[in-house]
PDB file of C-alpha atoms in Angstrom:
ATOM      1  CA  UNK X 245      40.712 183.850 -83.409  1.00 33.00           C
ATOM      2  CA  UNK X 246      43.542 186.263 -82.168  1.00 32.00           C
ATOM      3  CA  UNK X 247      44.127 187.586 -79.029  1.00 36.00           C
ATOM      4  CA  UNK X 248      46.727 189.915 -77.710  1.00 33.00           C
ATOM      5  CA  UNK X 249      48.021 188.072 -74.624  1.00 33.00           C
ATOM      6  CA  UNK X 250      51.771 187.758 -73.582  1.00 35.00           C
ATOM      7  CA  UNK X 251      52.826 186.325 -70.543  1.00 37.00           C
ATOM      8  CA  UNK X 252      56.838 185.631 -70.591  1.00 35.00           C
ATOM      9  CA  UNK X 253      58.810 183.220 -69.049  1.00 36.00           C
ATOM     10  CA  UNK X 254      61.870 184.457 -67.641  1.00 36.00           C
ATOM     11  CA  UNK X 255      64.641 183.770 -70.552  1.00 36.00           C
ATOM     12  CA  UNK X 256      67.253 181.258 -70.039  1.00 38.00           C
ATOM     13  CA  UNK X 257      70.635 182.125 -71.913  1.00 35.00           C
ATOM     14  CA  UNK X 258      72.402 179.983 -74.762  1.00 36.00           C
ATOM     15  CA  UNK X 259      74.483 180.443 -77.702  1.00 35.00           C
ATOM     16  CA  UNK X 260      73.360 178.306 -81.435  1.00 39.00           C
ATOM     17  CA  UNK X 261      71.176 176.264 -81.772  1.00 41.00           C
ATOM     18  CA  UNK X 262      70.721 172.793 -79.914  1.00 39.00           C
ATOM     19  CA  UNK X 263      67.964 169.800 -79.025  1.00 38.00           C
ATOM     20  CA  UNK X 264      64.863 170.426 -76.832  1.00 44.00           C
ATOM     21  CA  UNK X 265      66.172 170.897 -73.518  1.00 41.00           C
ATOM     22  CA  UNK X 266      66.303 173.025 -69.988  1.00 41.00           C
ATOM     23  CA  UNK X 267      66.955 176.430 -70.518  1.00 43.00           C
ATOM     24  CA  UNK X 268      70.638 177.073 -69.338  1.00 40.00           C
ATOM     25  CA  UNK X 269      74.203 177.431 -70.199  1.00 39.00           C
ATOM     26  CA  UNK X 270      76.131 180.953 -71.528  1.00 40.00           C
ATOM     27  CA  UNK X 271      75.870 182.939 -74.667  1.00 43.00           C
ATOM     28  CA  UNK X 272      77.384 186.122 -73.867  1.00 43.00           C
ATOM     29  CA  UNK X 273      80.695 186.536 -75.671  1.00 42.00           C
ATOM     30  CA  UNK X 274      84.127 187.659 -73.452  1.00 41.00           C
ATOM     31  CA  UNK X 275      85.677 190.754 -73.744  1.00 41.00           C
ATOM     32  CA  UNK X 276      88.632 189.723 -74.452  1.00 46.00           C
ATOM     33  CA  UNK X 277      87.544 188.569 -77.665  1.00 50.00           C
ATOM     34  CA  UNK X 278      88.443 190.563 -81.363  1.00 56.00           C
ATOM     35  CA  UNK X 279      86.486 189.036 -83.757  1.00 80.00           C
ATOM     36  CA  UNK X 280      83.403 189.733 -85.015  1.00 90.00           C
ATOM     37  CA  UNK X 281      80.596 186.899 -84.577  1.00 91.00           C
ATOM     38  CA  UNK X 282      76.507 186.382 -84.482  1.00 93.00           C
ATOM     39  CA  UNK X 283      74.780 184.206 -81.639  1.00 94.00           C
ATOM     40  CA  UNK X 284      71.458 183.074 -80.759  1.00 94.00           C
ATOM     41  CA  UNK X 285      68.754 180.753 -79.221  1.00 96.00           C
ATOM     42  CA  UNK X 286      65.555 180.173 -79.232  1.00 97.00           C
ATOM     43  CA  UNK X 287      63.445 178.675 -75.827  1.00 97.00           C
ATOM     44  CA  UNK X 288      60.158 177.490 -75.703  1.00 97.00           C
ATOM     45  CA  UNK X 289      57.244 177.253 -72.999  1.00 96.00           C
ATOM     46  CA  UNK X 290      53.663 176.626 -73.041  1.00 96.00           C
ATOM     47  CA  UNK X 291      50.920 177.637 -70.415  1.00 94.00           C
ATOM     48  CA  UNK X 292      46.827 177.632 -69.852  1.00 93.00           C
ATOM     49  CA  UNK X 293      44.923 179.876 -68.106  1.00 92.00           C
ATOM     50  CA  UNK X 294      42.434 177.544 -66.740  1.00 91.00           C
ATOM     51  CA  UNK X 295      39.387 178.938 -64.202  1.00 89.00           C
ATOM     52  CA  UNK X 296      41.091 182.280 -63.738  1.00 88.00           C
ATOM     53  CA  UNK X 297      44.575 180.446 -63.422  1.00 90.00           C
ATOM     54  CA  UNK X 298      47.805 179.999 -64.812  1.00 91.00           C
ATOM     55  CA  UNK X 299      49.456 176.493 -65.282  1.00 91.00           C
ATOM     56  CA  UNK X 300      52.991 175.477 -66.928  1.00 93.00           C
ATOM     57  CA  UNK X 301      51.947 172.629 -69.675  1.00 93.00           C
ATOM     58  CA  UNK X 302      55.478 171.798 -69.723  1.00 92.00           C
ATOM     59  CA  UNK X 303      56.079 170.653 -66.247  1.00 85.00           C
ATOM     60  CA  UNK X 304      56.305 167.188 -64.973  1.00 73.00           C
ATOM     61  CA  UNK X 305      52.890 167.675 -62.925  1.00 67.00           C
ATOM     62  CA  UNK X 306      51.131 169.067 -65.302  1.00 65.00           C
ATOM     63  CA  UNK X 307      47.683 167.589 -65.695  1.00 64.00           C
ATOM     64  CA  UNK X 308      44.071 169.254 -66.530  1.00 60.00           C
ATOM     65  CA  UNK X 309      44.779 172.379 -64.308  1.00 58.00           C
ATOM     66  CA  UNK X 310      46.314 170.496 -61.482  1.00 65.00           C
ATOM     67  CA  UNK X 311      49.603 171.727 -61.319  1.00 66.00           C
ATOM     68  CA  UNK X 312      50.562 174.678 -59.013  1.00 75.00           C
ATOM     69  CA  UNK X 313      49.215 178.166 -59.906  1.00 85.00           C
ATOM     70  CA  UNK X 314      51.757 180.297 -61.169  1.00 89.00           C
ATOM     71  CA  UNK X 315      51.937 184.075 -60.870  1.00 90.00           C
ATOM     72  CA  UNK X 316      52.548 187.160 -63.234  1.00 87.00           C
ATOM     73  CA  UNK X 317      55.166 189.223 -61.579  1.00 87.00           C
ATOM     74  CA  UNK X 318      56.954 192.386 -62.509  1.00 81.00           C
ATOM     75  CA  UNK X 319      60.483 193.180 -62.680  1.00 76.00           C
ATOM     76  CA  UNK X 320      61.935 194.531 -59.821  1.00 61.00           C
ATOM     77  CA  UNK X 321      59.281 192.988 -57.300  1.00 50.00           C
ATOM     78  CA  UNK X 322      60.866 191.740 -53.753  1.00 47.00           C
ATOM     79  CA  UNK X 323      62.776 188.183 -55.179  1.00 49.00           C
ATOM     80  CA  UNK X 324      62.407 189.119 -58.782  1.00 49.00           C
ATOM     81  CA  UNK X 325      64.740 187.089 -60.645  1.00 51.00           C
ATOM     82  CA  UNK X 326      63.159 187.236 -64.263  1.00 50.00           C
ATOM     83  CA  UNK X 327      63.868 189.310 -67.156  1.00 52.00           C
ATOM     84  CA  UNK X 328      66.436 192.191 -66.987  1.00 55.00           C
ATOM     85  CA  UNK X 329      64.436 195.051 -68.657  1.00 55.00           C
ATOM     86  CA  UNK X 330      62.871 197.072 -65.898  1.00 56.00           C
ATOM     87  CA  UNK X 331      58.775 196.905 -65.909  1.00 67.00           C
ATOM     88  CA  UNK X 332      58.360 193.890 -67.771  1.00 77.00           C
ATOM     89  CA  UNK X 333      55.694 191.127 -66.839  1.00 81.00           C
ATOM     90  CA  UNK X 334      56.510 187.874 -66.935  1.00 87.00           C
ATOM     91  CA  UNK X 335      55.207 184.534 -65.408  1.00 90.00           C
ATOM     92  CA  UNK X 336      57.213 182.833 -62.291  1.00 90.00           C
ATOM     93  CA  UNK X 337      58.149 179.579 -62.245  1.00 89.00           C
ATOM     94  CA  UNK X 338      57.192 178.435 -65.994  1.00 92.00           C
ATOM     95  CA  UNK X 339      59.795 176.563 -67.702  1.00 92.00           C
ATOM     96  CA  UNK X 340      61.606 177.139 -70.346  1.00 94.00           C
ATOM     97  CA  UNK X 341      63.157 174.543 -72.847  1.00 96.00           C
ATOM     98  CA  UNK X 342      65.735 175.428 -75.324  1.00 97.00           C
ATOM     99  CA  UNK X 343      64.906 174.379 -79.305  1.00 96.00           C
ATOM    100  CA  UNK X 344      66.877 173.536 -82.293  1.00 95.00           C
ATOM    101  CA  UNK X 345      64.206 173.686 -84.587  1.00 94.00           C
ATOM    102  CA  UNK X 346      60.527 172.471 -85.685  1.00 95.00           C
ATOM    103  CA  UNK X 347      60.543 169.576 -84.718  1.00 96.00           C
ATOM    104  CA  UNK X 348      61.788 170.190 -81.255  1.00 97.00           C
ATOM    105  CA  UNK X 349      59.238 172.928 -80.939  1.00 97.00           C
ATOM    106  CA  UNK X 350      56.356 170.561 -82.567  1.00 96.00           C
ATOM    107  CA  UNK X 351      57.489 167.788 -79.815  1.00 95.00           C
ATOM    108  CA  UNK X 352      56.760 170.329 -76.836  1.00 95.00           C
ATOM    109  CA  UNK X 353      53.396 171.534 -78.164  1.00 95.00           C
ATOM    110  CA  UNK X 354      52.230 167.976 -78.380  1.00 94.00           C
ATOM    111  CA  UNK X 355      53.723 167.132 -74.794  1.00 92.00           C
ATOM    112  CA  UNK X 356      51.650 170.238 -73.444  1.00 92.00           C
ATOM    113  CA  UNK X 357      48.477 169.499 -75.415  1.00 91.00           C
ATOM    114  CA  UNK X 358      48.219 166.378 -73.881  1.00 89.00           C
ATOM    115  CA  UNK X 359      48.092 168.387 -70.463  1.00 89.00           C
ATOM    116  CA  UNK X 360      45.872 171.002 -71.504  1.00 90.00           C
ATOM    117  CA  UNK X 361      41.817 170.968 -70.055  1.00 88.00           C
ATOM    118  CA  UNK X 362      39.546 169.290 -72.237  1.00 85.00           C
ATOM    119  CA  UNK X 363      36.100 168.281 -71.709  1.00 83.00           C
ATOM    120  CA  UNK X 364      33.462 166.350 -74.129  1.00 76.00           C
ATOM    121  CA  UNK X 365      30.632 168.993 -74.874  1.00 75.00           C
ATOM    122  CA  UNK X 366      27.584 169.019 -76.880  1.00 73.00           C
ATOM    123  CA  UNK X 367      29.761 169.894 -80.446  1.00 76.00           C
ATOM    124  CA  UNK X 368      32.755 168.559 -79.308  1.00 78.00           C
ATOM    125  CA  UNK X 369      34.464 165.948 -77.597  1.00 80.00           C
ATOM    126  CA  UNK X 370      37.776 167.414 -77.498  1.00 82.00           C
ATOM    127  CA  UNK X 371      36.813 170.555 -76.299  1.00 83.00           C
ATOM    128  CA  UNK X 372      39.649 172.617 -75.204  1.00 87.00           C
ATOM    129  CA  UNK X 373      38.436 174.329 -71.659  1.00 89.00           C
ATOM    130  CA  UNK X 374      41.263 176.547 -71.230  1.00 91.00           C
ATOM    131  CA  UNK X 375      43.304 179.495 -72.827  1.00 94.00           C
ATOM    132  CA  UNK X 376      46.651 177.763 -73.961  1.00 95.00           C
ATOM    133  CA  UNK X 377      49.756 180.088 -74.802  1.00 96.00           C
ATOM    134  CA  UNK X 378      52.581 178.681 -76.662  1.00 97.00           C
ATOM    135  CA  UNK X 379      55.437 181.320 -76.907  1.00 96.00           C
ATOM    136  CA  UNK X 380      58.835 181.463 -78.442  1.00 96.00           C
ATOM    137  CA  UNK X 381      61.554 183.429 -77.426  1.00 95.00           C
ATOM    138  CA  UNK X 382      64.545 184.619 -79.299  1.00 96.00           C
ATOM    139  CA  UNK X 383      67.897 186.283 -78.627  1.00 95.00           C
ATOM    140  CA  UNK X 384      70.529 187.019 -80.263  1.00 96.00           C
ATOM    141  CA  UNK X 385      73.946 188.952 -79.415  1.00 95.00           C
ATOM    142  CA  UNK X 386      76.110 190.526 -82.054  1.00 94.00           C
ATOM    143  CA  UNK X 387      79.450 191.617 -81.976  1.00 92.00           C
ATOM    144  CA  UNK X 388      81.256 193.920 -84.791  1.00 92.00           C
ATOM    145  CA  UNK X 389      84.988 194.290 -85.222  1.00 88.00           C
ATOM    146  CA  UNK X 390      85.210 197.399 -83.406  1.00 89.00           C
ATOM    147  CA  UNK X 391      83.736 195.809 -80.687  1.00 89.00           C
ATOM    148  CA  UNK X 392      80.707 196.791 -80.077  1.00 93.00           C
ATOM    149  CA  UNK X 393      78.296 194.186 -78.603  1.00 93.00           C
ATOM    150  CA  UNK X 394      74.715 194.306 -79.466  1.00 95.00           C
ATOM    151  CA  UNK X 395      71.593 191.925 -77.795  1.00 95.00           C
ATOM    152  CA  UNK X 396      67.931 191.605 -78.842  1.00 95.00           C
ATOM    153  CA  UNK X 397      65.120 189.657 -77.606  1.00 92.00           C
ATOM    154  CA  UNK X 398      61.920 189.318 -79.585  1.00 93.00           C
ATOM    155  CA  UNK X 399      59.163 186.936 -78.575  1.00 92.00           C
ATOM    156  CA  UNK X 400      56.265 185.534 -80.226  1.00 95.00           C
ATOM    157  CA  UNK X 401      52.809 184.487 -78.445  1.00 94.00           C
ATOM    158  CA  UNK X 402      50.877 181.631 -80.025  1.00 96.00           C
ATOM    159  CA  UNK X 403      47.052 181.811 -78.778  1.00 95.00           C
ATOM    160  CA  UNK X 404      44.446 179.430 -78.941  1.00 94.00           C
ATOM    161  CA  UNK X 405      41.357 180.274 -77.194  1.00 93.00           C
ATOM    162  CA  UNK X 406      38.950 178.040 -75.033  1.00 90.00           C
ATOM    163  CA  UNK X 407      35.313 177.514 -77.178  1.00 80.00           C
ATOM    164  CA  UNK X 408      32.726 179.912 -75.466  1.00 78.00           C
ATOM    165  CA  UNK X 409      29.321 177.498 -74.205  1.00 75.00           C
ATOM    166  CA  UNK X 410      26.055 178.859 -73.108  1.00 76.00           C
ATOM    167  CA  UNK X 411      24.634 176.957 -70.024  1.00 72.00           C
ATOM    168  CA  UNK X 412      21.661 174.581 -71.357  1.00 69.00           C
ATOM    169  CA  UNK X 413      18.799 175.585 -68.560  1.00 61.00           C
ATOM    170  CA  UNK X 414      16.164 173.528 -70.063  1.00 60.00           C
ATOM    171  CA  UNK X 415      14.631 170.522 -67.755  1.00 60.00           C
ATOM    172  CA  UNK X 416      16.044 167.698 -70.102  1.00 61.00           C
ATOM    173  CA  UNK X 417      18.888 169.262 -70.019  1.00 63.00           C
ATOM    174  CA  UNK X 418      22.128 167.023 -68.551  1.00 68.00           C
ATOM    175  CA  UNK X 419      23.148 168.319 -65.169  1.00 72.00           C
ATOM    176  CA  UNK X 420      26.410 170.028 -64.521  1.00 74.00           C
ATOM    177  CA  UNK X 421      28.858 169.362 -62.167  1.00 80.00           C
ATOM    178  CA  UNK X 422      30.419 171.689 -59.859  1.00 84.00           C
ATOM    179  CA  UNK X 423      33.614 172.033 -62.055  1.00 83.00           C
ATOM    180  CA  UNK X 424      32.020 172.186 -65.331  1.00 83.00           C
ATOM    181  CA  UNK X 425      29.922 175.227 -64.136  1.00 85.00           C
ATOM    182  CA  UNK X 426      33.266 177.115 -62.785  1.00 87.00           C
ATOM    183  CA  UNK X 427      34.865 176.421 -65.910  1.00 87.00           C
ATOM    184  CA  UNK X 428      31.472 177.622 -68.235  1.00 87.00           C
ATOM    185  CA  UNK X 429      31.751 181.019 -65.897  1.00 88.00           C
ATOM    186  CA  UNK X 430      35.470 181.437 -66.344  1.00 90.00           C
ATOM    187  CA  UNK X 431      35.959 180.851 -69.903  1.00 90.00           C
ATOM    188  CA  UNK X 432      33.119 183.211 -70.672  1.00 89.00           C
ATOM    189  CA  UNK X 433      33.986 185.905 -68.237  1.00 90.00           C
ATOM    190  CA  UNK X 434      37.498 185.735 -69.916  1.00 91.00           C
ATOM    191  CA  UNK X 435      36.086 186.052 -73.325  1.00 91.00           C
ATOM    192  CA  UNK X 436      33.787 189.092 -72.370  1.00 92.00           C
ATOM    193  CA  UNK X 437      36.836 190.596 -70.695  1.00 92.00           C
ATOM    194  CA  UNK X 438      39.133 190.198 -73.881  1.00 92.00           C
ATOM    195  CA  UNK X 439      36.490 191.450 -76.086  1.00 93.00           C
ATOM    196  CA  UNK X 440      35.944 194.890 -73.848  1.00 94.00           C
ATOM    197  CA  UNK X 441      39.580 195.091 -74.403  1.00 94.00           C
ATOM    198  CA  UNK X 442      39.846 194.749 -78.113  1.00 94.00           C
ATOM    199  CA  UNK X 443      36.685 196.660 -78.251  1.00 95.00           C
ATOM    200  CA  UNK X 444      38.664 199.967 -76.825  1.00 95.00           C
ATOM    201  CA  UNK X 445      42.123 199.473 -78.004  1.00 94.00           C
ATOM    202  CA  UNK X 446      40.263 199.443 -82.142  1.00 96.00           C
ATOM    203  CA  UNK X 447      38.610 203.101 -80.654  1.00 95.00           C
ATOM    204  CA  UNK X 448      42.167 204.206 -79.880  1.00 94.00           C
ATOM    205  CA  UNK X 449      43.078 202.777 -83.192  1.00 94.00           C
ATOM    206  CA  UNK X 450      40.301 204.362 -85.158  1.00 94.00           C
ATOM    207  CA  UNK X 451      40.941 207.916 -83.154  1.00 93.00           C
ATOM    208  CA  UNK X 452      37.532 207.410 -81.630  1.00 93.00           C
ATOM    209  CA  UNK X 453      38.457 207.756 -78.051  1.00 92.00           C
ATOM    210  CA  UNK X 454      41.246 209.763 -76.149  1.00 93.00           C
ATOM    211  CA  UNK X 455      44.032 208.021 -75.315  1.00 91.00           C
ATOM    212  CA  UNK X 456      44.760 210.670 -72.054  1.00 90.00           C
ATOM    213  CA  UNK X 457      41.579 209.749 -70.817  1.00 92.00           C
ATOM    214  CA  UNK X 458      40.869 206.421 -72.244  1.00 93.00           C
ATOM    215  CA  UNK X 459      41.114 203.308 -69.584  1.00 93.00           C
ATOM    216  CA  UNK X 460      42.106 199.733 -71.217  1.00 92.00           C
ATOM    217  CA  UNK X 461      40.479 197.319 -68.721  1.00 91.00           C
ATOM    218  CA  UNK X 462      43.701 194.797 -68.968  1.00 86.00           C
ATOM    219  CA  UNK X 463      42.751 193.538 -65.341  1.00 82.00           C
ATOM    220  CA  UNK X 464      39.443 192.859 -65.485  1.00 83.00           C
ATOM    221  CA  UNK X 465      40.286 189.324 -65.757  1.00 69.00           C
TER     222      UNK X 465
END
């Protein structure tokens, strides 16, 4: 399953390539420099959206959902000290590690699957009750020998979606607690909400609706 979600972290700045660790340190070259070079880095972070909310899988509290609710913000909000292209969403407070490679990326989706929501269901034991979103993003700053200075940022958004579940309302059925019945209404409202989106976007796509008067329901969830 695919979904087109983003949610990004605000970028931490490096040059290379290093070990798993905070986001930090400088990669922009001086201007006093004359030759020509090629820098990058590559950060990693990993969030669920669990019951309607979002929760950093890479922080020390991180545990089933329990860990504060972050926000999506937008640049240039009161405060706003995340990415530097004006408009752009991103999520407040999620971490940000910098990677050197697989295995460093590999080591931070297993610390934040351990963290994710899961609940034992009918089909599954395991069952993942939350959205997780593992993303990956890259920068890199060239410079040429005339000087000219040139940065990119490209990110990419791993998705893995939480199992839909109808509620069992037959008598021999189990009952359900409190929390499993807020998660059951979440996941599924999230689902529905995704598909109406999908559903329009493929009718822009497919020239089958007008894009001037055409709503995408983004927010509905």
């Amino acid at each position: 399953r695919k979904a087109a979600l983003a949610a990004a972290a605000p970028p931490g700045s490096g040059a290379g390539s290093g070990a798993a660790a905070p986001s930090g340190g400088s990669g922009s070259g001086s201007g006093a420099e004359t030759s020509a070079y090629f820098r990058f880095s590559v950060h990693c972070s990993m969030l669920q959206i669990y019951n309607e909310q979002l929760n950093d899988l890479l922080s020390a509290s991180a545990l089933y959902g329990e860990g504060d609710a972050l926000k999506i913000r937008e640049v240039g909000q009161q405060g706003d000290s995340g990415p530097q292209n004006s408009g752009e969403l991103y999520v407040s407070g999620l971490s940000s590690f910098r990677v050197g490679g697989v295995r460093d990326v590999l080591s931070l989706l297993r610390h934040g699957a351990k963290a994710r929501a899961v609940r034992a269901t009918e089909f599954n034991e395991v069952s993942s009750r939350s959205h997780a979103i593992l993303q990956l993003l890259v920068e890199t700053e060239t410079r040429e020998l005339d000087g000219v200075v040139t940065r990119r940022r490209g990110k990419l958004s791993l998705v893995d979606l939480a199992g839909s579940e109808k509620m069992n309302v037959a008598k021999d059925a189990p009952s359900l607690t409190k929390r499993h019945v807020m998660e059951l209404t979440s996941i599924n409202k999230s689902l529905s909400c995704l598909g109406n989106v999908i559903a329009v976007l493929a009718d822009l796509g497919s020239g089958k609706a007008n894009p001037q008067s055409t709503h995408v329901p983004y927010r509905d969830s």
